[in-house]
PDB file of C-alpha atoms in Angstrom:
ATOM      1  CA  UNK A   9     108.973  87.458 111.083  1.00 67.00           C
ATOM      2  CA  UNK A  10     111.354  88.381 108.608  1.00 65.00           C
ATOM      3  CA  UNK A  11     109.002  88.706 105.501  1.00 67.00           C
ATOM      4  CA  UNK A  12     106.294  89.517 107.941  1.00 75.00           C
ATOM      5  CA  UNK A  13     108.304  92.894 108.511  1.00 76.00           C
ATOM      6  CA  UNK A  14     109.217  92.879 104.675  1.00 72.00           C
ATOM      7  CA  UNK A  15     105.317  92.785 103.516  1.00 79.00           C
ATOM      8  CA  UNK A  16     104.861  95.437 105.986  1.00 85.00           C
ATOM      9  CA  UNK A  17     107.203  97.878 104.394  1.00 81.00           C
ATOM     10  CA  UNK A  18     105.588  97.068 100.612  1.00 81.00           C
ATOM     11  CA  UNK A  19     102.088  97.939 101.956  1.00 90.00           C
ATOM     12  CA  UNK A  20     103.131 100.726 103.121  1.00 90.00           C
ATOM     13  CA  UNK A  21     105.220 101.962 100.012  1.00 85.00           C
ATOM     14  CA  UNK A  22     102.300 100.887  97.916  1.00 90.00           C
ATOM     15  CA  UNK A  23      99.283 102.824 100.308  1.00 93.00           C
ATOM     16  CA  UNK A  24     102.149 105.749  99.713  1.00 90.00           C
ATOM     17  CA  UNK A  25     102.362 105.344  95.770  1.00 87.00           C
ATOM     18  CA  UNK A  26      98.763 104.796  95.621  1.00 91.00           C
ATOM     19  CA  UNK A  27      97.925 107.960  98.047  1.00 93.00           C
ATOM     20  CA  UNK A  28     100.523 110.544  96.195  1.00 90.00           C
ATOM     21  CA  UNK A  29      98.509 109.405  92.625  1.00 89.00           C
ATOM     22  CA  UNK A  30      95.564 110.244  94.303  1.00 93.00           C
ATOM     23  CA  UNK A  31      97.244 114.124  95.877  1.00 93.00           C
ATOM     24  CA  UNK A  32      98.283 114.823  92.048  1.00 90.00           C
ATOM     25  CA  UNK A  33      94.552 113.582  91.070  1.00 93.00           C
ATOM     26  CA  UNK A  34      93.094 116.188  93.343  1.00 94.00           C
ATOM     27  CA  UNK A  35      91.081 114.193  95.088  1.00 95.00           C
ATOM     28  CA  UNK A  36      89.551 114.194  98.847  1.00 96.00           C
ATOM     29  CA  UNK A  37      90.910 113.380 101.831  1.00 96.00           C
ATOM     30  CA  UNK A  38      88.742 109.823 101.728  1.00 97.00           C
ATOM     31  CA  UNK A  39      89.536 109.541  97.753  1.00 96.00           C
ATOM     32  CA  UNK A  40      93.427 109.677  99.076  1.00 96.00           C
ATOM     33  CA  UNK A  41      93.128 107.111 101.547  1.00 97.00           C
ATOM     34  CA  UNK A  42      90.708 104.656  99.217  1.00 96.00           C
ATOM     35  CA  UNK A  43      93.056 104.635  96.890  1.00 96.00           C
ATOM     36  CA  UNK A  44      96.037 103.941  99.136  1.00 95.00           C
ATOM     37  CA  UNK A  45      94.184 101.365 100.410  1.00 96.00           C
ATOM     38  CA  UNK A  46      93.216  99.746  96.920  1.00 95.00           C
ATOM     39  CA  UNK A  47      96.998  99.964  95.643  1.00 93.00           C
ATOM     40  CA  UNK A  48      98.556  98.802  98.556  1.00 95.00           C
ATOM     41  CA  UNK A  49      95.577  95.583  99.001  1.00 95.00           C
ATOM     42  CA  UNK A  50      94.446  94.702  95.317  1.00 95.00           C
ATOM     43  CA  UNK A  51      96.302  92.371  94.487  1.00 94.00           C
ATOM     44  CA  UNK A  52      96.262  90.119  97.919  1.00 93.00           C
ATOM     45  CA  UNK A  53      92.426  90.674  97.231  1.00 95.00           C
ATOM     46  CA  UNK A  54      92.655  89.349  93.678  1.00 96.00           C
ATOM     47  CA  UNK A  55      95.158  86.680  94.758  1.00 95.00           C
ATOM     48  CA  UNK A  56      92.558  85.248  97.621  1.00 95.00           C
ATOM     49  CA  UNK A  57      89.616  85.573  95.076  1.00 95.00           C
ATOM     50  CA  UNK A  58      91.562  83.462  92.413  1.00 95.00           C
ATOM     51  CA  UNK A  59      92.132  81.198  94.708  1.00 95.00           C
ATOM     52  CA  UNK A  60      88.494  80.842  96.568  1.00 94.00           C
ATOM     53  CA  UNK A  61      89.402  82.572 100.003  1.00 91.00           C
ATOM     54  CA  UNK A  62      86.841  84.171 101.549  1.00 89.00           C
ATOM     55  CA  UNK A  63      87.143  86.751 102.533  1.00 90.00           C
ATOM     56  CA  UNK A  64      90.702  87.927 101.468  1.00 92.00           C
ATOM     57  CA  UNK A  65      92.816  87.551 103.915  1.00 87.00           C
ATOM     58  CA  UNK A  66      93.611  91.048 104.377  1.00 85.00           C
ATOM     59  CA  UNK A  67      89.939  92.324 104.758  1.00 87.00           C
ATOM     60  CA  UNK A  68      90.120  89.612 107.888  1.00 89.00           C
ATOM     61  CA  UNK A  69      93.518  90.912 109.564  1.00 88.00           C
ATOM     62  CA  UNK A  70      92.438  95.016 110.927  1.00 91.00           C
ATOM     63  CA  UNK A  71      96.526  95.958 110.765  1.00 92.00           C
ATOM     64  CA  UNK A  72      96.775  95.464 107.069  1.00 92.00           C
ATOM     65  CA  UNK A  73      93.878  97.994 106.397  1.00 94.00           C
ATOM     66  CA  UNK A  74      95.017 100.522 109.656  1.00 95.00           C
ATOM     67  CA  UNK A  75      98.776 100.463 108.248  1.00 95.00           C
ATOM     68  CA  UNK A  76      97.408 101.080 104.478  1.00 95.00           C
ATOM     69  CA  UNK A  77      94.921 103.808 105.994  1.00 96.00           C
ATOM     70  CA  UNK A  78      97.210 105.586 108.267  1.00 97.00           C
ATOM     71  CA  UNK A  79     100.391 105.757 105.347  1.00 95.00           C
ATOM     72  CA  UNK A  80      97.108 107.181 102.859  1.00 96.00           C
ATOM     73  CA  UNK A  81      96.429 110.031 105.269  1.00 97.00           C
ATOM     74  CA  UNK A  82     100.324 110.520 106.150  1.00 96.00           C
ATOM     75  CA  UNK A  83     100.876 111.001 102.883  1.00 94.00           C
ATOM     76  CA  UNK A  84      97.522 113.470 102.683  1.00 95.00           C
ATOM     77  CA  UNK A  85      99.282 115.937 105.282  1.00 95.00           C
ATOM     78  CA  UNK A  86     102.655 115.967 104.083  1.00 93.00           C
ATOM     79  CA  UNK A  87     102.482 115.272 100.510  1.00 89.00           C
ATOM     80  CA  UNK A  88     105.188 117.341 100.052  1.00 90.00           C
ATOM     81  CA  UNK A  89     107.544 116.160 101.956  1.00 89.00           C
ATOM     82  CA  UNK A  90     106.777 112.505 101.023  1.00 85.00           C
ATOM     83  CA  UNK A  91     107.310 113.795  97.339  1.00 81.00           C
ATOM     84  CA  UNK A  92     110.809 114.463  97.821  1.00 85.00           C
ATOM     85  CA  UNK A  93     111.727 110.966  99.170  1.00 82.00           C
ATOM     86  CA  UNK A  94     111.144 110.062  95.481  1.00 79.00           C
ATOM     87  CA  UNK A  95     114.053 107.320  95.104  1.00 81.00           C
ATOM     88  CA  UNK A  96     112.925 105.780  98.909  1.00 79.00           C
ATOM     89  CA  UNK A  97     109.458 105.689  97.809  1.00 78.00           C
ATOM     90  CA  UNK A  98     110.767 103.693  94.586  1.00 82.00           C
ATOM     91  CA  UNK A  99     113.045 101.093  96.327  1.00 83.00           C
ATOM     92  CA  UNK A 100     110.384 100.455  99.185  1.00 78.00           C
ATOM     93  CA  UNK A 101     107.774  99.765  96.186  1.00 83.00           C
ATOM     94  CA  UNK A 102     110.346  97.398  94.206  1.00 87.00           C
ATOM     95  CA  UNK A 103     110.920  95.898  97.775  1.00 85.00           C
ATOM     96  CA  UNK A 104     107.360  95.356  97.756  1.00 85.00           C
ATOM     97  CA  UNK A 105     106.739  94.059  94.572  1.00 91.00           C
ATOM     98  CA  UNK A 106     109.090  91.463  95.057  1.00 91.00           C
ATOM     99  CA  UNK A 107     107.896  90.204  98.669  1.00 89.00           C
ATOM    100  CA  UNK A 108     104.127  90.341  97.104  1.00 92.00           C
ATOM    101  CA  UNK A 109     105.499  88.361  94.092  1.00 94.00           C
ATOM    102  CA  UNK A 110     106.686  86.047  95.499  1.00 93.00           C
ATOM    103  CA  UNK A 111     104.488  85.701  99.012  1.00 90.00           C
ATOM    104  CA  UNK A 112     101.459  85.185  96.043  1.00 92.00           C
ATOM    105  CA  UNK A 113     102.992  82.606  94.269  1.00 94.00           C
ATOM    106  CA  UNK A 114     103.883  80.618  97.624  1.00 91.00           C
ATOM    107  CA  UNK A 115     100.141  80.979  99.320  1.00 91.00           C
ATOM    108  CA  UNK A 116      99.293  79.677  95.565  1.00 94.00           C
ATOM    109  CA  UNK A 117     101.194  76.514  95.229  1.00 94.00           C
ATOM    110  CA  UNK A 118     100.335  75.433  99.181  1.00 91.00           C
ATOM    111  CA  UNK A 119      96.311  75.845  97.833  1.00 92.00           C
ATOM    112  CA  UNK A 120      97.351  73.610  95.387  1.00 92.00           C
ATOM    113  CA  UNK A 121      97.393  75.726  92.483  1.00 94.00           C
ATOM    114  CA  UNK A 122      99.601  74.408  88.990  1.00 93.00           C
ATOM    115  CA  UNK A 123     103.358  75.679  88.926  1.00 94.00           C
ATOM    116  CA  UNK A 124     101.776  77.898  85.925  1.00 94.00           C
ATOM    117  CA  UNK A 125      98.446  79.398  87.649  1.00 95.00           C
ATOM    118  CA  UNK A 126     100.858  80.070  90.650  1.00 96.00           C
ATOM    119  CA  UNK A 127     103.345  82.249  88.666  1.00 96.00           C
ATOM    120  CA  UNK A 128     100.377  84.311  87.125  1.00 96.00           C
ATOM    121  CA  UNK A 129      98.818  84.668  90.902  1.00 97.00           C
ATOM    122  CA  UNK A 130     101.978  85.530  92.183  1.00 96.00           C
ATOM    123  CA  UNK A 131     102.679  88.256  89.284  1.00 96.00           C
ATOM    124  CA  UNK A 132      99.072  89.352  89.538  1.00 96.00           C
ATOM    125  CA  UNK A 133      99.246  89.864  93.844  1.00 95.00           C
ATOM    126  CA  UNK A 134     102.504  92.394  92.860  1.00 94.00           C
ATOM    127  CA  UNK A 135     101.107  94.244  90.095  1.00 94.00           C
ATOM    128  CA  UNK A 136      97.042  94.107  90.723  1.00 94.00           C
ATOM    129  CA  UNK A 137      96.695  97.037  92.967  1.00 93.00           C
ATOM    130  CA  UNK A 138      98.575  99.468  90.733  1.00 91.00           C
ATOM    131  CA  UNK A 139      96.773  98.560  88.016  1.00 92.00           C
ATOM    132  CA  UNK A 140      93.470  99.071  89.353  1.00 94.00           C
ATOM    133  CA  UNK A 141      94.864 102.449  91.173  1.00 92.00           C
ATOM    134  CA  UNK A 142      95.796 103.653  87.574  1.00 91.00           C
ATOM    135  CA  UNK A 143      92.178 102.151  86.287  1.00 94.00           C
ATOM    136  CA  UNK A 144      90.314 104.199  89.083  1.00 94.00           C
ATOM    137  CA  UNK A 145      92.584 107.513  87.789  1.00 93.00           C
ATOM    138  CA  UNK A 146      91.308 106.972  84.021  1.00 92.00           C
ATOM    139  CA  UNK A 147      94.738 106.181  83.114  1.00 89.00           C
ATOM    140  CA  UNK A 148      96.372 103.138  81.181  1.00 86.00           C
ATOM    141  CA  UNK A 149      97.989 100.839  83.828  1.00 87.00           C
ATOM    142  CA  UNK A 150     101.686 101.798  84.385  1.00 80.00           C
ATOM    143  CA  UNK A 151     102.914  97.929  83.837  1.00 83.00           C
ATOM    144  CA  UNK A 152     101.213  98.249  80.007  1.00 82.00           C
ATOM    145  CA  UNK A 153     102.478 101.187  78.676  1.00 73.00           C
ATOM    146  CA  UNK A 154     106.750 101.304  80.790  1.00 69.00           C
ATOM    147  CA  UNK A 155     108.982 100.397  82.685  1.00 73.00           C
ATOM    148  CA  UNK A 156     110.298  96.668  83.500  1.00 86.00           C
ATOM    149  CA  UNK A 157     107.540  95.797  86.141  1.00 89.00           C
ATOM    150  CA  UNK A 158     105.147  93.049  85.433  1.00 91.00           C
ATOM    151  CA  UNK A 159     108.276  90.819  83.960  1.00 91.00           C
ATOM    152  CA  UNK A 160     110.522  91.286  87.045  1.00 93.00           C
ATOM    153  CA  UNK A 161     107.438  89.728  89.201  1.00 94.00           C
ATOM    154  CA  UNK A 162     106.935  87.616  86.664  1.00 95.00           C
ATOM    155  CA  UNK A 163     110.498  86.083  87.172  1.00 95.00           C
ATOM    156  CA  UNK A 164     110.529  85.893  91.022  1.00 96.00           C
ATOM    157  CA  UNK A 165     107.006  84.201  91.068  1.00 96.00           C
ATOM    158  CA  UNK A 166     109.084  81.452  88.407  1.00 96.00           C
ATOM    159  CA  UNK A 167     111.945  81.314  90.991  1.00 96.00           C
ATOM    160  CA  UNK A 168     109.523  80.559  93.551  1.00 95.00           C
ATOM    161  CA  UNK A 169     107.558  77.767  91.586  1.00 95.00           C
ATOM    162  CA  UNK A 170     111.011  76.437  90.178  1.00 95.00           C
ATOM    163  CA  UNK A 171     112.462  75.875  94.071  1.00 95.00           C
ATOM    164  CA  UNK A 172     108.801  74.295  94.747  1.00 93.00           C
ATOM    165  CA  UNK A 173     108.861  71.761  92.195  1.00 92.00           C
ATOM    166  CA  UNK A 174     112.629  70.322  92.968  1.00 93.00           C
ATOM    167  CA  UNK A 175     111.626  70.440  96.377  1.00 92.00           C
ATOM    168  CA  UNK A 176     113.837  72.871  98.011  1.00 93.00           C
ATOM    169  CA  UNK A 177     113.664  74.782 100.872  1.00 90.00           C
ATOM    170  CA  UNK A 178     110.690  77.676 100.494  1.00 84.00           C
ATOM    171  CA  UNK A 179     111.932  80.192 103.127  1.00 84.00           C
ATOM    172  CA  UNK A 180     115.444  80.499 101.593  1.00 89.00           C
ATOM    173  CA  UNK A 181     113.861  80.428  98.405  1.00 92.00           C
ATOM    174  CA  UNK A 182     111.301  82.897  98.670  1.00 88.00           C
ATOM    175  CA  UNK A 183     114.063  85.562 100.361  1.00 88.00           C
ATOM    176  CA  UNK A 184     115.872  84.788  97.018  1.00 93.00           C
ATOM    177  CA  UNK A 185     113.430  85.309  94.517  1.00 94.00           C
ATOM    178  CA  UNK A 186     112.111  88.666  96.316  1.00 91.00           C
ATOM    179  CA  UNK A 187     115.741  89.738  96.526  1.00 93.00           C
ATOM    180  CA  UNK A 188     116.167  89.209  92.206  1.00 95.00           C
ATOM    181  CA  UNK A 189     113.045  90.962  91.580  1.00 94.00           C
ATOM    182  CA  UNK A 190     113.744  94.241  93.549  1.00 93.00           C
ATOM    183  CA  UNK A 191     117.336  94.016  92.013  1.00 94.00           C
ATOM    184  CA  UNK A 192     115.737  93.690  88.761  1.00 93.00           C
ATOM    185  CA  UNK A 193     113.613  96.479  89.376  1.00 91.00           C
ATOM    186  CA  UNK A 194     116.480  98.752  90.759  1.00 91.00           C
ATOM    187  CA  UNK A 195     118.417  98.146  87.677  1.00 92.00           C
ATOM    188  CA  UNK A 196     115.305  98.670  85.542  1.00 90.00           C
ATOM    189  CA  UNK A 197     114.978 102.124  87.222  1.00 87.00           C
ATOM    190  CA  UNK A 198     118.493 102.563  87.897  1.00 87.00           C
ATOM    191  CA  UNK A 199     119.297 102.271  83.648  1.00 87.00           C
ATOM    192  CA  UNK A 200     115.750 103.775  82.557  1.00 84.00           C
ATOM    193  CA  UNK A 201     114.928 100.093  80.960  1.00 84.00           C
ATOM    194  CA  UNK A 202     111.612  99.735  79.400  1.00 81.00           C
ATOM    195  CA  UNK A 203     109.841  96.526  77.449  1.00 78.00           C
ATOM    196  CA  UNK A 204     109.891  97.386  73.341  1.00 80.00           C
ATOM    197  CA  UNK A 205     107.268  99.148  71.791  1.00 77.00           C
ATOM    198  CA  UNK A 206     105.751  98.801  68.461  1.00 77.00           C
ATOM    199  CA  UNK A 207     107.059 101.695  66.135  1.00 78.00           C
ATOM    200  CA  UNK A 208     105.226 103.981  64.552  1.00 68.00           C
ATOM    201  CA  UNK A 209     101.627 102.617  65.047  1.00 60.00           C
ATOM    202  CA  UNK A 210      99.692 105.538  63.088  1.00 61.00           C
TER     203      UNK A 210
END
């Protein structure tokens, strides 16, 4: 129930992220709430694809796509408002990316996926729908270009398949992993950390 509630609350920070992109975009009320929709579901989508379910679980469950909807057209009328919650909006999303994370990499191991397929999954069900929200805005994916994103999913999905493989409890596990990715994140935000970049490519 616990990370039930918990993957609520990152779908609906992500349909938020992904709807507020789409309000600065200028687009339509249905361009708002598709791309809520693809932020806060891409990567489960990807995640189920990779691993040959059909059809992704969250096209099969209606309250995944009516939370992600509703948040999208929330966000459409009071845009504003939602704006202003700026640092909420940023510790639901890290909250998010870390229950995704790691979620990901345990539905990958129990389909029997390798310890290193699983990691990538479980990185790629955190990070997927931003990137293709920033792909459908013409714009270079966020987790390329700044910030410490990819790599603190990337490190809770490794938690997840380290606990797996010495056998230890995956609840307990999973609650820990998600909990060092959003404090990785929050730090990352917290001290304006970013991955190097080459200098002085021209």
């Amino acid at each position: 129930m616990l990370l039930t509630a918990l993957e609520f609350v990152g779908l609906v920070a992500f349909a938020a992220s992904g709807a507020l992109a789409a309000v600065r975009a200028r687009l339509d009320v249905f361009g708002v709430v598709v791309l809520g929709l693809t932020t806060a579901l891409g990567g489960g989508v990807i995640r189920d694809v990779l691993l040959g379910i059909h059809p992704p679980t969250t096209l099969r469950n209606w309250p995944y796509l009516a939370v992600c909807a509703g948040t999208a057209l929330v966000v459409f009328a009071f845009h504003p408002q939602v704006a202003r919650l700026r640092r909420g909006v940023l510790l639901a999303d890290a909250l998010g990316l870390g229950v995704f994370a790691t979620a990901g990499t345990t539905i990958a191991l129990n389909a029997g996926a390798t310890v290193y397929a699983a990691c990538l999954i479980g990185m790629t069900t955190g990070i997927g729908g931003g990137a293709v929200r920033d792909l459908l805005l013409r714009e270079i994916p966020l987790v390329l270009r700044k910030e410490i994103y990819a790599v603190a999913a990337l490190a809770g999905s490794a938690l997840v398949a380290l606990g797996h493989a010495v056998r230890l409890p995956a609840g307990p596990v999973t609650v820990v992993a998600a909990a060092v990715v959003v404090s990785v994140r929050v730090v990352a935000l917290w001290r304006h950390w970013n991955a190097p970049v080459a200098r002085g490519p021209e």
